[in-house]
Amino acid sequence: SYILPLFIVLAFFLFACGTTKKETKKEDVGPKYETAASGIQYLDVKAGTGAEPVFGKEVAVHVIAKLEDGTVFEDTYAIKDPLVFVLGDGEAIQGLEESLLGMKVGGMRKLIIPPDMGYGRRGVGEIIPPNATLYLEVELVRASQ
């Protein structure tokens, strides 16, 4: 007479264990970023068809830059004026400069830039805290040859 209740408990236990949901981790959802040797993570959103950037030559990029909490600290689309700088001259953060390599004009890329490739321990005043990971959306508008 103990066999039936024991069977019911065992069946319930096996059913409950077999139907538990797999916990979904944040990194399991959405597109997969590639990781460069420098630690920069990137995701090509749109492939470009124009010229590729060259070290020592001028590039123009539109950038939306955010902190981890979503705070936007730069949006060149909003001011309708792309960032223009000479690639490799240190005018932009190292992470942005490196991330442009391999892109073509018209291309768009999402980036996750670790602190050492961004503003590092110093941050930028009240805007960007020390050791901040940066989240950028970049469009390569022009690459001089």
Coordinates of C-alpha atoms in Angstrom, one line a residue:
S1 CA 0.0 0.0 0.0
Y2 CA 3.0 2.3 0.2
I3 CA 4.0 1.5 -3.4
L4 CA 1.3 3.7 -5.0
P5 CA 2.0 6.9 -3.0
L6 CA 5.8 6.3 -3.5
F7 CA 5.2 5.9 -7.2
I8 CA 3.2 9.1 -7.4
V9 CA 5.9 11.1 -5.5
L10 CA 8.7 9.6 -7.7
A11 CA 6.7 10.4 -10.9
F12 CA 6.1 13.9 -9.7
F13 CA 9.7 14.4 -8.9
L14 CA 10.9 13.1 -12.3
F15 CA 8.3 15.2 -14.1
A16 CA 9.3 18.4 -12.2
C17 CA 13.0 17.8 -12.8
G18 CA 12.5 17.1 -16.5
T19 CA 10.5 20.3 -17.1
T20 CA 12.6 22.9 -15.4
K21 CA 13.3 25.8 -17.7
K22 CA 16.9 26.4 -18.8
E23 CA 18.0 29.7 -17.4
T24 CA 18.6 32.2 -20.2
K25 CA 21.7 34.3 -19.8
K26 CA 22.0 37.8 -21.3
E27 CA 24.8 36.7 -23.6
D28 CA 22.6 33.9 -25.0
V29 CA 20.1 36.3 -26.4
G30 CA 20.5 38.4 -29.6
P31 CA 23.3 38.6 -32.1
K32 CA 26.8 37.4 -31.3
Y33 CA 29.6 39.9 -31.1
E34 CA 33.1 39.0 -32.4
T35 CA 36.0 39.8 -30.0
A36 CA 39.2 41.3 -31.3
A37 CA 42.6 40.5 -29.7
S38 CA 42.5 43.9 -28.0
G39 CA 39.2 43.0 -26.2
I40 CA 37.0 45.2 -28.3
Q41 CA 33.7 43.4 -29.2
Y42 CA 32.1 44.3 -32.5
L43 CA 29.1 43.4 -34.5
D44 CA 28.8 44.4 -38.2
V45 CA 25.2 45.7 -38.7
K46 CA 25.7 46.7 -42.3
A47 CA 28.5 46.0 -44.7
G48 CA 29.9 49.0 -46.5
T49 CA 30.8 49.0 -50.2
G50 CA 33.1 52.1 -50.4
A51 CA 36.7 52.8 -49.6
E52 CA 38.5 51.3 -46.5
P53 CA 40.2 53.6 -44.0
V54 CA 44.0 54.0 -44.3
F55 CA 46.3 54.9 -41.4
G56 CA 47.5 58.5 -41.7
K57 CA 44.4 59.5 -43.8
E58 CA 41.3 61.3 -42.7
V59 CA 38.1 59.5 -41.8
A60 CA 34.6 60.8 -41.0
V61 CA 32.3 58.7 -38.8
H62 CA 28.9 59.1 -37.2
V63 CA 28.9 57.9 -33.6
I64 CA 26.3 57.3 -31.0
A65 CA 28.2 56.6 -27.8
K66 CA 26.7 55.4 -24.5
L67 CA 27.7 54.3 -21.1
E68 CA 26.6 50.9 -19.7
D69 CA 23.5 52.4 -18.1
G70 CA 22.4 53.7 -21.5
T71 CA 23.4 57.4 -20.9
V72 CA 24.3 58.9 -24.3
F73 CA 27.4 61.1 -24.1
E74 CA 27.9 61.7 -27.8
D75 CA 25.6 61.6 -30.8
T76 CA 26.9 63.1 -34.0
Y77 CA 23.6 62.3 -35.8
A78 CA 21.8 64.7 -33.5
I79 CA 24.2 67.6 -34.3
K80 CA 24.4 66.5 -38.0
D81 CA 28.2 66.7 -37.9
P82 CA 30.3 63.5 -38.1
L83 CA 33.6 63.2 -36.2
V84 CA 36.5 63.8 -38.6
F85 CA 40.0 62.8 -37.6
V86 CA 43.2 61.3 -39.1
L87 CA 43.3 57.6 -38.4
G88 CA 46.3 56.7 -36.2
D89 CA 47.0 60.2 -34.9
G90 CA 45.4 59.6 -31.5
E91 CA 42.7 62.2 -32.1
A92 CA 40.1 59.6 -31.2
I93 CA 40.1 56.9 -28.6
Q94 CA 42.1 53.8 -29.5
G95 CA 39.1 51.6 -29.5
L96 CA 37.3 53.6 -32.1
E97 CA 40.4 53.9 -34.3
E98 CA 41.0 50.2 -34.2
S99 CA 37.4 49.3 -34.8
L100 CA 37.4 51.1 -38.1
L101 CA 39.9 48.8 -39.6
G102 CA 38.3 46.4 -42.0
M103 CA 35.2 48.5 -42.5
K104 CA 34.2 50.2 -45.7
V105 CA 32.4 53.5 -46.3
G106 CA 28.7 53.0 -45.7
G107 CA 29.3 50.2 -43.1
M108 CA 27.8 50.3 -39.7
R109 CA 29.2 48.5 -36.6
K110 CA 28.2 48.2 -33.0
L111 CA 31.1 48.2 -30.5
I112 CA 31.7 47.3 -26.9
I113 CA 35.0 49.0 -26.0
P114 CA 36.7 48.0 -22.7
P115 CA 38.0 50.8 -20.5
D116 CA 41.7 50.4 -21.5
M117 CA 40.8 51.0 -25.1
G118 CA 38.5 54.0 -24.2
Y119 CA 39.2 56.6 -21.5
G120 CA 40.7 54.2 -19.0
R121 CA 41.2 55.1 -15.3
R122 CA 41.0 58.8 -15.9
G123 CA 37.5 58.9 -17.4
V124 CA 36.3 62.3 -18.6
G125 CA 35.2 64.7 -15.9
E126 CA 31.6 64.3 -14.8
I127 CA 30.6 62.8 -18.2
I128 CA 32.5 59.4 -18.4
P129 CA 33.4 57.7 -15.1
P130 CA 36.8 56.1 -14.6
N131 CA 37.0 52.5 -16.0
A132 CA 33.9 52.9 -18.1
T133 CA 33.0 50.3 -20.7
L134 CA 31.7 52.2 -23.8
Y135 CA 28.9 51.2 -26.2
L136 CA 29.2 52.7 -29.6
E137 CA 27.3 52.6 -32.8
V138 CA 29.5 53.7 -35.7
E139 CA 28.9 54.5 -39.3
L140 CA 31.9 55.1 -41.6
V141 CA 30.9 58.1 -43.7
R142 CA 34.1 58.9 -45.5
A143 CA 37.6 57.4 -45.8
S144 CA 40.2 59.5 -47.7
Q145 CA 42.7 57.6 -49.8

